[in-house]
Amino acid sequence: MSDKPNIILINCDDLGYGDLGCYGSKVNKTPYLDRMAEEGVRFTDYHVMSPVCSASRSALLTGCYPQRIGMPGVLFPGAEKGLHPDEITIGRMLKGQGYRTKIVGKWHVGDQPEFLPTKHGFDEYYGIPYSNDMGRQQGRKDAVPLPLIKDDEVIQQQPDQRGLTERYAEQCVRFLRENAEGPFFLYLAHMYVHVPLFVPQRFMEQSGNGGYGGAVECIDWVAGVIFNELKALGLDKDTMVIFTSDNGSRAQDEGGSNAPCRGTKGTTWEGGQRVPCIVRWPGKVPAGRVCDELITSMDYMPTFARLAGTTEPQDRTIDGKDISPLLFGEDGARSPHEAFYYYAGERLQAVRRGKWKLHLARGRKVEPKDYQPLEELYDLDADIGESINCFAENPEVVAELMALAEKAREDLGDALLEIEGKGCRPIGIVENPVPLCVYDENHPYIVAEYDNADMSTMCG
């Protein structure tokens, strides 16, 4: 058995802050995840680095703001862009420390062969390269299928999504059994609860919240499968498990909730970027704790590095911080972040320090020539719903946050002010990109389930 911890990172798709029982949901049944919170630490001020998918996932993988690595938005099938091959991911860093690495599920930081997980430090890959609705976005006439990939090969051009999560669970169990001697890093990136929802019948039948609740319960079931397998293999105390989401819920009457946060996926209100985060490691992470210190998805890179006996890359800027003291419940441990920046694409929209959050802009369609700064300041400790504007009463706080915003603009840029960041690195680009697979009449593309869905805001 290795002296380095095994690490399992479970990342959901569009799961909101209020979607789990342990975060206040009264409609979704999540017994395994609720027990995980009882046996570990539940964070109430955990933020992802973008309210949309590709940007959020690239930040998690690299420990950097998406703007720093040229990945501020959402990638579509066959795009020429992807995570630059020179970037160092968690997978690559841990593989260098002797870890066996695998991703199961959604990748979404580049679907060209040069950008796939096996080129970014993962020994194995089994999953889909982008969101489960994206093929349909290309149009019915020349639709691009949703490919299922094993390592770097398309093995099915349109898998039945109702059975895909169960296939993911089987892949996870197989990986755990094959690598029980450790150390290993398993990154499980669910397709749930991104819409459209394809839910196995047994979860639909027991759901009290329609298809959305069925998908959440399926996520919970997979967590239970993993915990049971860890115990059966004698790995429970040797494995740290993290559960989180890539951004907030759409919260558009499908059944999702970001309560008590304001806003939804795609926005820089708290509901877009504050999501659940639970960490469990028996004997290491004290059980039954709730931590309200600010941490981020960028923090996995430096934290995992230290647990593996190394450091984050030293030849480039890494924005994440080591949060081991908070994980292990050390006395006096505080958030390591001086500031937190909320970007929508390349536009700086808000800046936070401590409890104070200053909104600078809102919306994606405002042109630089029409930009007018907002005057909105919120005390998140007292007002997580961002409903009481404290701007006029706190000029000194506003001035401090504006100074931090200027630092962010110089470093990471701000398209609203037409400022290019001096600390940004390039995105990866390939010539002549093509989709991984194309529609084939011999392998019909599934369209019937989409006909009643609103496809206009699903991607990412």
PDB file of N, CA and C in Angstrom, residues 59 61-65 68-69 87-88 298-302 311-321 425:
ATOM      1  N   ALA A  59     -10.064  25.490 -15.101  1.00  0.00           N
ATOM      2  CA  ALA A  59      -9.513  26.055 -13.868  1.00  0.00           C
ATOM      3  C   ALA A  59      -9.284  24.979 -12.820  1.00  0.00           C
ATOM      4  N   LEU A  61      -8.693  21.844 -13.343  1.00  0.00           N
ATOM      5  CA  LEU A  61      -7.610  20.948 -13.762  1.00  0.00           C
ATOM      6  C   LEU A  61      -6.232  21.577 -13.614  1.00  0.00           C
ATOM      7  N   THR A  62      -6.142  22.905 -13.771  1.00  0.00           N
ATOM      8  CA  THR A  62      -4.834  23.562 -13.809  1.00  0.00           C
ATOM      9  C   THR A  62      -4.501  24.409 -12.590  1.00  0.00           C
ATOM     10  N   GLY A  63      -5.513  24.717 -11.755  1.00  0.00           N
ATOM     11  CA  GLY A  63      -5.263  25.596 -10.617  1.00  0.00           C
ATOM     12  C   GLY A  63      -5.142  27.053 -10.991  1.00  0.00           C
ATOM     13  N   CYS A  64      -5.699  27.440 -12.133  1.00  0.00           N
ATOM     14  CA  CYS A  64      -5.558  28.803 -12.637  1.00  0.00           C
ATOM     15  C   CYS A  64      -6.906  29.404 -13.012  1.00  0.00           C
ATOM     16  N   TYR A  65      -6.989  30.746 -12.920  1.00  0.00           N
ATOM     17  CA  TYR A  65      -8.151  31.416 -13.498  1.00  0.00           C
ATOM     18  C   TYR A  65      -8.247  31.053 -14.976  1.00  0.00           C
ATOM     19  N   ARG A  68      -6.350  33.218 -17.370  1.00  0.00           N
ATOM     20  CA  ARG A  68      -4.894  33.086 -17.398  1.00  0.00           C
ATOM     21  C   ARG A  68      -4.447  32.069 -18.443  1.00  0.00           C
ATOM     22  N   ILE A  69      -5.240  31.027 -18.652  1.00  0.00           N
ATOM     23  CA  ILE A  69      -4.851  29.956 -19.567  1.00  0.00           C
ATOM     24  C   ILE A  69      -5.621  30.008 -20.888  1.00  0.00           C
ATOM     25  N   GLU A  87       0.121  23.173 -20.690  1.00  0.00           N
ATOM     26  CA  GLU A  87      -0.434  23.342 -19.348  1.00  0.00           C
ATOM     27  C   GLU A  87      -0.285  22.051 -18.554  1.00  0.00           C
ATOM     28  N   ILE A  88      -0.078  22.194 -17.268  1.00  0.00           N
ATOM     29  CA  ILE A  88       0.087  21.042 -16.385  1.00  0.00           C
ATOM     30  C   ILE A  88      -1.207  20.838 -15.614  1.00  0.00           C
ATOM     31  N   MET A 298      -9.677  26.043  -7.806  1.00  0.00           N
ATOM     32  CA  MET A 298      -8.263  26.140  -8.177  1.00  0.00           C
ATOM     33  C   MET A 298      -7.346  25.554  -7.105  1.00  0.00           C
ATOM     34  N   ASP A 299      -7.884  25.394  -5.908  1.00  0.00           N
ATOM     35  CA  ASP A 299      -7.047  24.991  -4.777  1.00  0.00           C
ATOM     36  C   ASP A 299      -6.695  23.511  -4.784  1.00  0.00           C
ATOM     37  N   TYR A 300      -7.363  22.716  -5.626  1.00  0.00           N
ATOM     38  CA  TYR A 300      -7.033  21.290  -5.662  1.00  0.00           C
ATOM     39  C   TYR A 300      -5.601  21.050  -6.127  1.00  0.00           C
ATOM     40  N   MET A 301      -5.165  21.783  -7.147  1.00  0.00           N
ATOM     41  CA  MET A 301      -3.822  21.570  -7.677  1.00  0.00           C
ATOM     42  C   MET A 301      -2.739  21.672  -6.597  1.00  0.00           C
ATOM     43  N   PRO A 302      -2.596  22.798  -5.886  1.00  0.00           N
ATOM     44  CA  PRO A 302      -1.542  22.869  -4.867  1.00  0.00           C
ATOM     45  C   PRO A 302      -1.788  21.961  -3.672  1.00  0.00           C
ATOM     46  N   THR A 311       5.098  19.953  -5.025  1.00  0.00           N
ATOM     47  CA  THR A 311       4.452  21.257  -5.022  1.00  0.00           C
ATOM     48  C   THR A 311       3.784  21.473  -6.366  1.00  0.00           C
ATOM     49  N   GLU A 312       2.947  22.482  -6.442  1.00  0.00           N
ATOM     50  CA  GLU A 312       2.388  22.880  -7.720  1.00  0.00           C
ATOM     51  C   GLU A 312       3.530  23.365  -8.624  1.00  0.00           C
ATOM     52  N   PRO A 313       3.305  23.457  -9.938  1.00  0.00           N
ATOM     53  CA  PRO A 313       4.367  23.912 -10.837  1.00  0.00           C
ATOM     54  C   PRO A 313       4.944  25.258 -10.394  1.00  0.00           C
ATOM     55  N   GLN A 314       6.276  25.355 -10.431  1.00  0.00           N
ATOM     56  CA  GLN A 314       6.959  26.563  -9.985  1.00  0.00           C
ATOM     57  C   GLN A 314       7.422  27.442 -11.142  1.00  0.00           C
ATOM     58  N   ASP A 315       7.228  26.987 -12.374  1.00  0.00           N
ATOM     59  CA  ASP A 315       7.705  27.740 -13.534  1.00  0.00           C
ATOM     60  C   ASP A 315       6.627  28.607 -14.169  1.00  0.00           C
ATOM     61  N   ARG A 316       5.491  28.754 -13.491  1.00  0.00           N
ATOM     62  CA  ARG A 316       4.366  29.526 -14.019  1.00  0.00           C
ATOM     63  C   ARG A 316       3.481  29.962 -12.865  1.00  0.00           C
ATOM     64  N   THR A 317       2.612  30.909 -13.144  1.00  0.00           N
ATOM     65  CA  THR A 317       1.679  31.365 -12.114  1.00  0.00           C
ATOM     66  C   THR A 317       0.577  30.337 -11.914  1.00  0.00           C
ATOM     67  N   ILE A 318       0.391  29.923 -10.680  1.00  0.00           N
ATOM     68  CA  ILE A 318      -0.732  29.083 -10.269  1.00  0.00           C
ATOM     69  C   ILE A 318      -1.541  29.893  -9.260  1.00  0.00           C
ATOM     70  N   ASP A 319      -2.826  30.065  -9.528  1.00  0.00           N
ATOM     71  CA  ASP A 319      -3.657  30.933  -8.694  1.00  0.00           C
ATOM     72  C   ASP A 319      -4.225  30.231  -7.470  1.00  0.00           C
ATOM     73  N   GLY A 320      -4.305  28.904  -7.496  1.00  0.00           N
ATOM     74  CA  GLY A 320      -4.845  28.169  -6.367  1.00  0.00           C
ATOM     75  C   GLY A 320      -3.915  28.184  -5.167  1.00  0.00           C
ATOM     76  N   LYS A 321      -4.463  27.877  -4.013  1.00  0.00           N
ATOM     77  CA  LYS A 321      -3.719  27.879  -2.751  1.00  0.00           C
ATOM     78  C   LYS A 321      -3.891  26.534  -2.037  1.00  0.00           C
ATOM     79  N   ARG A 425      -1.667  33.250 -20.523  1.00  0.00           N
ATOM     80  CA  ARG A 425      -0.974  32.310 -21.394  1.00  0.00           C
ATOM     81  C   ARG A 425      -1.899  31.907 -22.542  1.00  0.00           C
TER      82      ARG A 425
END
